[in-house]
XYZ file of C-alpha atoms in Angstrom:
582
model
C -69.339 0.497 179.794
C -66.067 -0.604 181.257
C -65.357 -4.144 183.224
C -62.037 -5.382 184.820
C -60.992 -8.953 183.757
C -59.121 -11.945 185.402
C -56.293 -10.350 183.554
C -56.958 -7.131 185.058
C -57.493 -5.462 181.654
C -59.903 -2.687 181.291
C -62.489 -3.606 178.809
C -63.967 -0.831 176.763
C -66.867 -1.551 174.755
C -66.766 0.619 171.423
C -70.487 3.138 171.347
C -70.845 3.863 167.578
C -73.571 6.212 166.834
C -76.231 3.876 165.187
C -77.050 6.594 162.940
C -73.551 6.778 161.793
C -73.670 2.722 161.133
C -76.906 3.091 159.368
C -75.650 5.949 157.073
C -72.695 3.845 156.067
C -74.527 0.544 155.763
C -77.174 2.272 153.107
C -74.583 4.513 151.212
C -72.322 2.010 150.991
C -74.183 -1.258 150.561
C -72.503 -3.156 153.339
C -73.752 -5.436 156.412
C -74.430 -3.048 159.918
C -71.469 -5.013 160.915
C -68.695 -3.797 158.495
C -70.341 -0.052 158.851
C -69.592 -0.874 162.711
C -66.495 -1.448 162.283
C -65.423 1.951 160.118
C -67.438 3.881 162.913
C -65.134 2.368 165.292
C -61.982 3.510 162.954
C -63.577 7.076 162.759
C -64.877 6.528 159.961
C -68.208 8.515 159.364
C -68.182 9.564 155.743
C -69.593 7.430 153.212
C -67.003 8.574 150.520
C -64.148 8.502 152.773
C -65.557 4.660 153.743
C -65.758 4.127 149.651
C -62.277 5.276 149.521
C -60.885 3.285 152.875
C -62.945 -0.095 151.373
C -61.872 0.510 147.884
C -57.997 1.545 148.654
C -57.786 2.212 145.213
C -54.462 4.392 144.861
C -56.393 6.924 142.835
C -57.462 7.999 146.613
C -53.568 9.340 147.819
C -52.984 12.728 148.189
C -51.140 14.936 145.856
C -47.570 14.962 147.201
C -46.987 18.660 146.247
C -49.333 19.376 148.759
C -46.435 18.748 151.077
C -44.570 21.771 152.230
C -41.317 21.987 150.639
C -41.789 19.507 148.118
C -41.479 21.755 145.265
C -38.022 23.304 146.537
C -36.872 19.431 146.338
C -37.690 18.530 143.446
C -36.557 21.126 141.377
C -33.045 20.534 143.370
C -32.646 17.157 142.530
C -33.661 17.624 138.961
C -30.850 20.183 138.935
C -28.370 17.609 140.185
C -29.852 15.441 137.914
C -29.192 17.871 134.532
C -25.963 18.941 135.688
C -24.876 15.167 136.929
C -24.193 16.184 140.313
C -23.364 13.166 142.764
C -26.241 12.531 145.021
C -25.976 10.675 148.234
C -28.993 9.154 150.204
C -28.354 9.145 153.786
C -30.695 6.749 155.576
C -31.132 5.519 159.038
C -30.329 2.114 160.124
C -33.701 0.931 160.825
C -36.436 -1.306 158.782
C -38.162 2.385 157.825
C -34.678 3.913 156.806
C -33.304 0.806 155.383
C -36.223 0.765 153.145
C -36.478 4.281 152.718
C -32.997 4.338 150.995
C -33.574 1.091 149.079
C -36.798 2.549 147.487
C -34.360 5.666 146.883
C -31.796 3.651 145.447
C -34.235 1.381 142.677
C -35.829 5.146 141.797
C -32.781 6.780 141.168
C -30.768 3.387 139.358
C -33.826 2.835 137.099
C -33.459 6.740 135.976
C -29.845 6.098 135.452
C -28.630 8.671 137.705
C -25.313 9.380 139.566
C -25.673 8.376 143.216
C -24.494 6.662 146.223
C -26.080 6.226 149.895
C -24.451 5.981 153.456
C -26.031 4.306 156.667
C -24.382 5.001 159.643
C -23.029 2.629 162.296
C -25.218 2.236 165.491
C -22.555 1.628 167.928
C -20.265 4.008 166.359
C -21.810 6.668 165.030
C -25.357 6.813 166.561
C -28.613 7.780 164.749
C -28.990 9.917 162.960
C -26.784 12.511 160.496
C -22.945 13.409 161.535
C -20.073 15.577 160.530
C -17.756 12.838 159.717
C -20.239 11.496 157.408
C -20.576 14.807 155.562
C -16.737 14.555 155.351
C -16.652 12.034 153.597
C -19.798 12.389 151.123
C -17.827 15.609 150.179
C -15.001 13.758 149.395
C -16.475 11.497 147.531
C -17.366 14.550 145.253
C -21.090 14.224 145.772
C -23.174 18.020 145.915
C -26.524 17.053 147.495
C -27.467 14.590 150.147
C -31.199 13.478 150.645
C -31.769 12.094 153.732
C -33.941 9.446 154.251
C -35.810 8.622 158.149
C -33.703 11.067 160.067
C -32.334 14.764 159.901
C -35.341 17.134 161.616
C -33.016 17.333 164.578
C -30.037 17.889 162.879
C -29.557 21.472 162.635
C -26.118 21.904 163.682
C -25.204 18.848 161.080
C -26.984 20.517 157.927
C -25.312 24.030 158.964
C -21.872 22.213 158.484
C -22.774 20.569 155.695
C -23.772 23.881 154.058
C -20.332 25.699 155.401
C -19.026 22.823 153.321
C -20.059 23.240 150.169
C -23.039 20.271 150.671
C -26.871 21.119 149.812
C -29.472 18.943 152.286
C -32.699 18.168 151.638
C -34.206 16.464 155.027
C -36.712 14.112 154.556
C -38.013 12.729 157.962
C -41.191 11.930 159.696
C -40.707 12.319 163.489
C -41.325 14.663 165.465
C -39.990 18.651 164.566
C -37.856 19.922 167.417
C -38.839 23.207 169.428
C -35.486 24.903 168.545
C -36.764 24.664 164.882
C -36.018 23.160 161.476
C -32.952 22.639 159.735
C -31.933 25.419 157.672
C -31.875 22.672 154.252
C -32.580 23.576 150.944
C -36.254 21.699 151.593
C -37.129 20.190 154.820
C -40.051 17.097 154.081
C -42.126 16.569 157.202
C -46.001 16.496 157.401
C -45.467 17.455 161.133
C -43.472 20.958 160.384
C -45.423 24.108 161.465
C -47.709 25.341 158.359
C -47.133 21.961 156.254
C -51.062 21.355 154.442
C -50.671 18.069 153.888
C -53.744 16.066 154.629
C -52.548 12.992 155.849
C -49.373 13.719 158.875
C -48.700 10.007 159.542
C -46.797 8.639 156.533
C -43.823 6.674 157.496
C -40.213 7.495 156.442
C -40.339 5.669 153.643
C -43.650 6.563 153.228
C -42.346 10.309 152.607
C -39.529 9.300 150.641
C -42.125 7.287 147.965
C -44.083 10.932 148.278
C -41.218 12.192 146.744
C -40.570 9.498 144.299
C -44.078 10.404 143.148
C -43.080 13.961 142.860
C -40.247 13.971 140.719
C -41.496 11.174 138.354
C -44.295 13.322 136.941
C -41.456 16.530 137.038
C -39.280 14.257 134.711
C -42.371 13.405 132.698
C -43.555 16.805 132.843
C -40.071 18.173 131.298
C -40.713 15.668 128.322
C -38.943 12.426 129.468
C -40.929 9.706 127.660
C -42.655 6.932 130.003
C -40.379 4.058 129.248
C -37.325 5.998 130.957
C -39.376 6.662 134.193
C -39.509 3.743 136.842
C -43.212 1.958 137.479
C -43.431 3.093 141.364
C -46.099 0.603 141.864
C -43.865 -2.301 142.158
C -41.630 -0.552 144.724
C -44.663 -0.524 147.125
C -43.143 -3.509 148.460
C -40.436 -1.683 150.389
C -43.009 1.021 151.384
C -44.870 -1.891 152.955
C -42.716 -3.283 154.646
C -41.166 -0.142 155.942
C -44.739 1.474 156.852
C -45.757 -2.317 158.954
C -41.957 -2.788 160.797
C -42.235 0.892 161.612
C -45.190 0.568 163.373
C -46.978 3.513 161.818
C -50.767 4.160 162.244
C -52.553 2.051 159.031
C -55.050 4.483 158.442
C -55.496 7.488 155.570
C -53.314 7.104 153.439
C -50.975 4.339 155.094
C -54.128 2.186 154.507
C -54.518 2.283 150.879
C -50.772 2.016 150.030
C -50.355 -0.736 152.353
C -53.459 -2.731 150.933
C -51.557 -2.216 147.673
C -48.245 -2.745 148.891
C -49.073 -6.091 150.296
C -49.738 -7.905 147.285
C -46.290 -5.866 145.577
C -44.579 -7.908 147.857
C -46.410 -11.127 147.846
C -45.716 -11.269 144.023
C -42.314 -9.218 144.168
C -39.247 -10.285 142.017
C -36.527 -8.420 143.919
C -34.456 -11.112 144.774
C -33.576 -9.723 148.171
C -37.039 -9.935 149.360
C -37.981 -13.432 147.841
C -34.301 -14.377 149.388
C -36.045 -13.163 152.996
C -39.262 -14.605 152.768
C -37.708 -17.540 152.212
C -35.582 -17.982 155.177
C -38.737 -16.364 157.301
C -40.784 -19.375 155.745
C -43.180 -16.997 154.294
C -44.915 -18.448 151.126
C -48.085 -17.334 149.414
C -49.666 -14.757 151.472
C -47.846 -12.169 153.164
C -49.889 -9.752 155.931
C -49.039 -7.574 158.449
C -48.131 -10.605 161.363
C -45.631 -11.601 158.536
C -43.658 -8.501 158.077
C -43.906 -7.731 161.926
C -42.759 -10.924 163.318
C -40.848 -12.497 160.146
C -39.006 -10.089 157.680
C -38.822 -6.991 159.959
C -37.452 -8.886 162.860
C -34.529 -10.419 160.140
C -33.627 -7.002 158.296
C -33.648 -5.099 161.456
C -31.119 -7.162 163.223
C -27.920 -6.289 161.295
C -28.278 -2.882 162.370
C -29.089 -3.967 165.597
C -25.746 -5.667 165.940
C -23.470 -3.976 163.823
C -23.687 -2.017 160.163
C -27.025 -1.986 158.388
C -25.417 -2.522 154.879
C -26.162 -5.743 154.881
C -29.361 -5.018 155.160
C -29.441 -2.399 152.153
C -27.134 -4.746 149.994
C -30.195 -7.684 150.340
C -32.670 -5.569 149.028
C -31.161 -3.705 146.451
C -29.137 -6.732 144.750
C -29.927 -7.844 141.619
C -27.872 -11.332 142.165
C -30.354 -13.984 143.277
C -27.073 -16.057 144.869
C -25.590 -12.792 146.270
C -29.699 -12.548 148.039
C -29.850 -16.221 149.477
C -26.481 -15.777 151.090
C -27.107 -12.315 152.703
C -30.588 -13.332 153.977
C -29.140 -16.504 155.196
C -26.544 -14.286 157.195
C -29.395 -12.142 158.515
C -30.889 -14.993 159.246
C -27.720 -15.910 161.832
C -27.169 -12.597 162.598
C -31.324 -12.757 163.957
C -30.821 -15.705 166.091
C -27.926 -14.320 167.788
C -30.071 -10.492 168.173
C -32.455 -13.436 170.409
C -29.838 -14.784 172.379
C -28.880 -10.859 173.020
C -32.052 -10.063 173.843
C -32.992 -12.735 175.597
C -29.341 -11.534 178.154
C -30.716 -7.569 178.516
C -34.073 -8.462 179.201
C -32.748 -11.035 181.995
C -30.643 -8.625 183.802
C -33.550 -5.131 183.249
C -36.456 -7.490 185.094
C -33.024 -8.492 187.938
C -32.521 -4.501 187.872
C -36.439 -4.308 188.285
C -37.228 -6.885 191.277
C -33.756 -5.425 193.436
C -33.724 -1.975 192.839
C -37.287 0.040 191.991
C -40.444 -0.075 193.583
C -42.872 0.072 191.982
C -45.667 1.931 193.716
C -43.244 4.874 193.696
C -42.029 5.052 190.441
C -44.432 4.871 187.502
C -41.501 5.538 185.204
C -38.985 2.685 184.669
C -35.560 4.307 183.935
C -32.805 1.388 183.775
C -29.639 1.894 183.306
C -26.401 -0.353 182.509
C -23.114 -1.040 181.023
C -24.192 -4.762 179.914
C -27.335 -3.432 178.089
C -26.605 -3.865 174.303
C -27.302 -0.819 172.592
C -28.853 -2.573 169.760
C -31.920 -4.136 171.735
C -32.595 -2.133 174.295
C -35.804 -0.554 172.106
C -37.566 -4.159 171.734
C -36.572 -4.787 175.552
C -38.299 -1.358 176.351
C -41.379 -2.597 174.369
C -41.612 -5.638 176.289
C -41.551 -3.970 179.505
C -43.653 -1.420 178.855
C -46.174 -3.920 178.252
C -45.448 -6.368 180.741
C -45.769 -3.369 183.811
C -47.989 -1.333 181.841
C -45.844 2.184 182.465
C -43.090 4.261 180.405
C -40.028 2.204 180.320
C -36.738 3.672 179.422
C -33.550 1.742 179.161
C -29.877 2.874 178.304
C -27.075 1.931 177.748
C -23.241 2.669 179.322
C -20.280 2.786 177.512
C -17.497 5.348 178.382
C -19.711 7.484 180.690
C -22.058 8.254 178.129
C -25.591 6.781 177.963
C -27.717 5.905 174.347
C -31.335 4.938 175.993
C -34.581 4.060 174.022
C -37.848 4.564 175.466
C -41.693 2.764 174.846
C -44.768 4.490 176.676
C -48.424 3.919 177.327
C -51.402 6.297 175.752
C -51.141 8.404 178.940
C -47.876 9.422 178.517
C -46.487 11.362 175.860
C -42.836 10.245 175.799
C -41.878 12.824 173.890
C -43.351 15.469 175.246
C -42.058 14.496 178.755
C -38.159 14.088 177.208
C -38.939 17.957 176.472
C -39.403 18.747 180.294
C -36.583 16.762 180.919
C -34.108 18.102 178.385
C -31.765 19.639 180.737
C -30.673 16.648 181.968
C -30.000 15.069 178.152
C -27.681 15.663 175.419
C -29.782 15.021 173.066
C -33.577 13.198 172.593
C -36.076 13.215 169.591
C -39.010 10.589 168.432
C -43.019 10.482 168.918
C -45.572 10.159 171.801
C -44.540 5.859 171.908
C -41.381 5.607 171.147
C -38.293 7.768 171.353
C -34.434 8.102 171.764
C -31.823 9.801 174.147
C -28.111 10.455 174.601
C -27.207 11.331 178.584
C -24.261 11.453 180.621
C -24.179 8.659 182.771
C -23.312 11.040 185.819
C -27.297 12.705 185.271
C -29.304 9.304 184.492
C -30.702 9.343 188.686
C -30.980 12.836 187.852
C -33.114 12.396 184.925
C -34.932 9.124 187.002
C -35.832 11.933 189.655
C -37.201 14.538 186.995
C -39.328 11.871 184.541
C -41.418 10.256 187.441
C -42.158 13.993 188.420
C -43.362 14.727 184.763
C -45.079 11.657 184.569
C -46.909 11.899 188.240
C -50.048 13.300 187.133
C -50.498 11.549 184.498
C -49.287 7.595 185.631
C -52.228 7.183 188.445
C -53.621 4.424 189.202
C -56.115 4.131 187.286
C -54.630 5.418 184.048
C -52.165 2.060 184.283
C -54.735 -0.123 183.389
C -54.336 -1.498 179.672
C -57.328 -1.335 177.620
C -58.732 -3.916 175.499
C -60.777 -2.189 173.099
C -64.150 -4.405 172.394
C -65.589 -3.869 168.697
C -68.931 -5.665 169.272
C -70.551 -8.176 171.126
C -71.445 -11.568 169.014
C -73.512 -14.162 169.258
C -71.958 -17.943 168.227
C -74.634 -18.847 165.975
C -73.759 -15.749 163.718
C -70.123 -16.187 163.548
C -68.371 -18.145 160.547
C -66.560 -17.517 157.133
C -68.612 -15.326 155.918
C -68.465 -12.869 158.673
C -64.450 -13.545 158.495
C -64.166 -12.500 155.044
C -65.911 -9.468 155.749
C -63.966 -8.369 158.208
C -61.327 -8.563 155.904
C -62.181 -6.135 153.560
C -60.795 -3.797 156.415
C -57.444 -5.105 156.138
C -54.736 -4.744 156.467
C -54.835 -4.648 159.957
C -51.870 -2.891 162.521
C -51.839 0.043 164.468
C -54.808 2.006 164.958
C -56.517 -0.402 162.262
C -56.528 -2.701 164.900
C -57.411 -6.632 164.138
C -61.568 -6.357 165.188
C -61.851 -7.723 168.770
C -65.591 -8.947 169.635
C -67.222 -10.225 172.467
C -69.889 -13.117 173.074
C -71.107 -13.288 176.641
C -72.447 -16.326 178.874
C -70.325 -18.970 177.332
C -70.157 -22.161 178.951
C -66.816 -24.365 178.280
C -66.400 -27.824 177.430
C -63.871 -30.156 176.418
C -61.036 -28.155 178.101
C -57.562 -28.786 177.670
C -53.885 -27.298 178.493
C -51.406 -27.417 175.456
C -47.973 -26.766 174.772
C -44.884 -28.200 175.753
C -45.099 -25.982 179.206
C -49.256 -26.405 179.072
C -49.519 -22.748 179.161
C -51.414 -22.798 176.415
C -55.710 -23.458 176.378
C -57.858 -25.028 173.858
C -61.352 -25.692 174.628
C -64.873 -25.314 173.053
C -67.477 -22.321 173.898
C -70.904 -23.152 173.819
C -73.725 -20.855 173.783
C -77.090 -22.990 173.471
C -76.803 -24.997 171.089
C -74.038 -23.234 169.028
C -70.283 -23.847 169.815
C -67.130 -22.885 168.663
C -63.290 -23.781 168.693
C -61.273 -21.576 170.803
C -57.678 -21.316 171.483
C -55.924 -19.343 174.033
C -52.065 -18.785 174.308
C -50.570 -17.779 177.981
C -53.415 -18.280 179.469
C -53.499 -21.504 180.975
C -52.913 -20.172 184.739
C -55.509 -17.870 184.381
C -58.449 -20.274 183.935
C -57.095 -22.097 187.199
C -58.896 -19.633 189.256
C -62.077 -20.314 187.067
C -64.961 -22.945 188.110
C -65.374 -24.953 185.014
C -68.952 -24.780 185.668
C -68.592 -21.040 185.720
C -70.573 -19.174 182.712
C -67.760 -16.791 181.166
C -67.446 -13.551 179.337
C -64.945 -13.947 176.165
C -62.726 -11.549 174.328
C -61.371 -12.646 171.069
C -60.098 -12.313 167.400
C -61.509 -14.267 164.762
C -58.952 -16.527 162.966
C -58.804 -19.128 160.500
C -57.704 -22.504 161.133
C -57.110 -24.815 158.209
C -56.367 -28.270 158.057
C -56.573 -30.630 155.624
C -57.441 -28.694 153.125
C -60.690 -27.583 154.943
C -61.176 -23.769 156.503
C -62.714 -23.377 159.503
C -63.251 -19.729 161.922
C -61.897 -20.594 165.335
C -61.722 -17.594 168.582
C -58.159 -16.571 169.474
C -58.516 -15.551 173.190
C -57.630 -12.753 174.235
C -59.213 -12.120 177.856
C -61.995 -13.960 179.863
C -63.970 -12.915 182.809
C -66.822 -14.001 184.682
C -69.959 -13.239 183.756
C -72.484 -10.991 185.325
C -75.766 -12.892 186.447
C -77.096 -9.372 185.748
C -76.561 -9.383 181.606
């Protein structure tokens, strides 16, 4: 059953089959409530829900099942024996940033020769480039590793072989149509014939794969276990990689994450203690934390300039050398706001004068004040804000550098395919992707993207969904049913946070809050059980509600503690009038 909200949100009301939910609730021992909840997730086998529950790491897959692995490993163990230089080339990114970092502890702790390179956004672009091979060569390095990019590089590796450079591409988006690079191993759960089980491992997720790989090679060819590096502890960066790159927290993401989480609550790289600090992150660190405190902070050096900042904080050793780069990041974030805060100013001025919006279901803006650096979270917001593919680029010297965010009805990059005549070059996944374009073709490209995206952008496919878990009563909600929705966690994408449901709920002791009062805070009551509720942004909304008007609520289940005491409170997420008929 679906029902449009005050908010005009689609609600969708999750249908697991109750034999599935009783299957897992006996196999597994758990309340009908958790099984629910794995139903909901997919999850239908009791031994895979033992496994998800559990996320003990004994439950990863076997990272030679990934095609190409073996190729890699015996190359680097080559360069290794014959101390060949080894450069890690890494994106500029949270995922690449990390991926190289988690490369660089793995390789220092062997004792290894190596160095890495991260190019320079505005400079350089994403991604690998023949300068850059240039100069790994002559730094009198023999085998670059990639780390978060390269599966589009083909013309880039074929130089880099025609130069006396071996390439092994590890990278998790999406494999190009023209094919693979022709590396010495190419590392990608998405390449054609690859049996790995689980396809959505993160960059860094792929480069700890590897890690995995050639520690047991090393141990294999008799290096004792006090030279090999305890990968555990570097599940930190593969967190916080994995959560800032926004990949799907599920399979295997799910148990290294659950892992990973408490690697970098306890972590002793200085870098990272350096960056909780300045986020004001102490004690517990979850998925909200990395998303809207460290990621933000590492992310923005790259954003504005080089990324090495970012790789120096978390690969330093010097807890003074930590404090002052995360301090600088922490500058360096404020002023990625203020930047932000300019491009999004002037898109949503671009927006209101120049597209309508009943035509065009695509949003393709274009200008030379957009800051290259931003344009992606700017995109996000948009894409949200109109519900619809948003796309903006950036000018500088007739050439265009654009970053896209879509809805689950478009495949963005799928649709860039289509398009591809009108591009220089495009890669990325179904919600997020890249693209290089002369200025002279971006109408050109505006024209051809809408046309892609007709039949799939009607009207009523640009509806957002809010995805409804289960419908609650108030009288059955409190800790304990908090801390067992927990055992789920971590929650991101595709684990979503559970979102539940309690109908005819009657409101009392309503309030607006916040320094703007856009805020709500009121309590539900539902015979003779009540609750606290809060509800951000959505103080204009209940202006066109009678307060005498029995509600349907959509909501998370938080905790809010105060004085020492713990309490389950609703975080609001939608409300709508109820039907006399329920």
């Amino acid at each position: 059953m679906t029902v449009l909200s005050l908010l005009k949100k689609r609600w969708v009301f999750a249908k697991p089959e109750p034999d599935a939910v009783q299957h897992l609730a006996d196999h597994l021992r758990i309340s009908p409530l958790t099984a629910t909840l794995l139903v909901n997730r997919a999850i239908t086998d009791a031994e895979e829900g033992r496994v998800f529950l559990d996320a003990d790491l004994e439950g990863t897959h076997d990272p030679y099942l990934m095609r190409g692995m073996d190729k890699a490993v015996k190359r680097i163990l080559t360069a290794i024996e014959n101390d060949e230089g080894i450069t890690i080339f890494g994106d500029y990114d949270v995922d690449g940033v990390t991926s190289t970092a988690l490369m660089h502890h793995f390789f220092h702790e062997l004792g290894i020769r190596f160095d890495h390179y991260l190019p320079e956004r505005m400079e350089e672009g994403y991604g690998v480039n023949e300068n850059a091979l240039d100069e790994i060569k002559a730094r009198g390095n023999k085998l670059v590793i990639t780390a978060d990019c390269g599966i589009t590089a083909v013309k880039q590796v074929a130089y880099a072989r025609s130069i006396g450079l071996d390439v092994i591409v590890t990278d998790h988006h999406q494999v190009p149509e023209e094919g693979l690079p022709d590396a010495v191993a190419v590392l990608n759960p998405f390449q054609p014939d690859c049996p790995y089980p689980f396809k959505f491992l993160s960059g860094v997720g792929i480069v700890f794969k590897l890690a995995v790989a050639i520690r047991r090679a090393l141990r294999d060819a008799g290096w004792s276990a006090d030279r090999l590096p305890n990968l555990k502890k570097h599940l930190d960066l593969f967190t916080l990689g994995t959560i800032a790159d926004m990949a799907p927290l599920t399979g295997e993401n799910h148990v290294l994450t659950h892992n990973g989480l408490e690697a970098l609550r306890t972590t002793e790289k200085p870098g990272l203690v350096a960056l909780k600090h300045v986020a004001g992150i102490d004690g517990k660190v979850d998925a909200f934390s990395i998303g809207f405190g460290l990621a933000p902070r590492l992310n923005a050096a790259g954003r504005l300039g080089r990324a090495d900042s970012g790789l120096d904080l978390l690969v330093t050793h010097d807890q003074g050398e930590a404090r002052r780069i995360a301090e600088q990041l922490d500058q360096i974030n404020e002023q990625r706001k203020h930047t932000q805060h300019g491009v999004q100013e002037e898109a949503e001025y671009l927006i209101e004068r120049e597209v309508d919006l009943e035509k065009e279901k695509v949003l393709v803006l274009a200008s030379e004040n957009f800051h290259q650096g931003v344009i992606g979270i700017v995109a996000s917001k948009l894409a949200d804000k109109y519900y619809r593919p948003t796309f903006l680029i950036a000018i500088r010297d007739g050439m265009g550098k654009g970053s896209a965010r879509s809805i689950p009805t478009f495949n963005l990059y799928k649709a860039l395919a289509q398009c591809s005549e009108h591009l220089t070059q495009y890669g990325g996944h179904a919600y997020a992707a890249g693209l290089n374009i002369e200025a002279g073709r971006i109408d050109d490209f505006r024209r051809a993207i809408n046309e892609v995206g007709a039949p799939y952008l009607t009207d009523d496919r640009m509806v957002s969904e809010l995805k409804i878990d289960s419908t609650l009563n108030l009288q059955d909600i409190g800790m304990d049913v908090y801390r067992e929705m927990q055992k789920l966690g971590p929650f991101g994408q595709v684990n979503t946070l559970p979102v539940f449901c309690s109908r005819r709920i009657r409101i009392r002791d309503f309030r607006e809050i916040g320094r703007d009062r856009t805020h709500v805070r009121f309590r539900a009551t539902q015979g003779k059980a009540a609750m606290n509720v809060v509800g951000f942004r959505l103080a204009e909304t209940f202006r066109y509600l009678d307060p005498d008007t029995l509600i349907d609520i959509a909501y998370e289940l938080q905790v809010n503690a105060w004085n020492g005491r713990e309490k389950v409170e609703l975080k609001l997420l939608d409300v709508k009038p109820s039907d006399p008929a329920d």
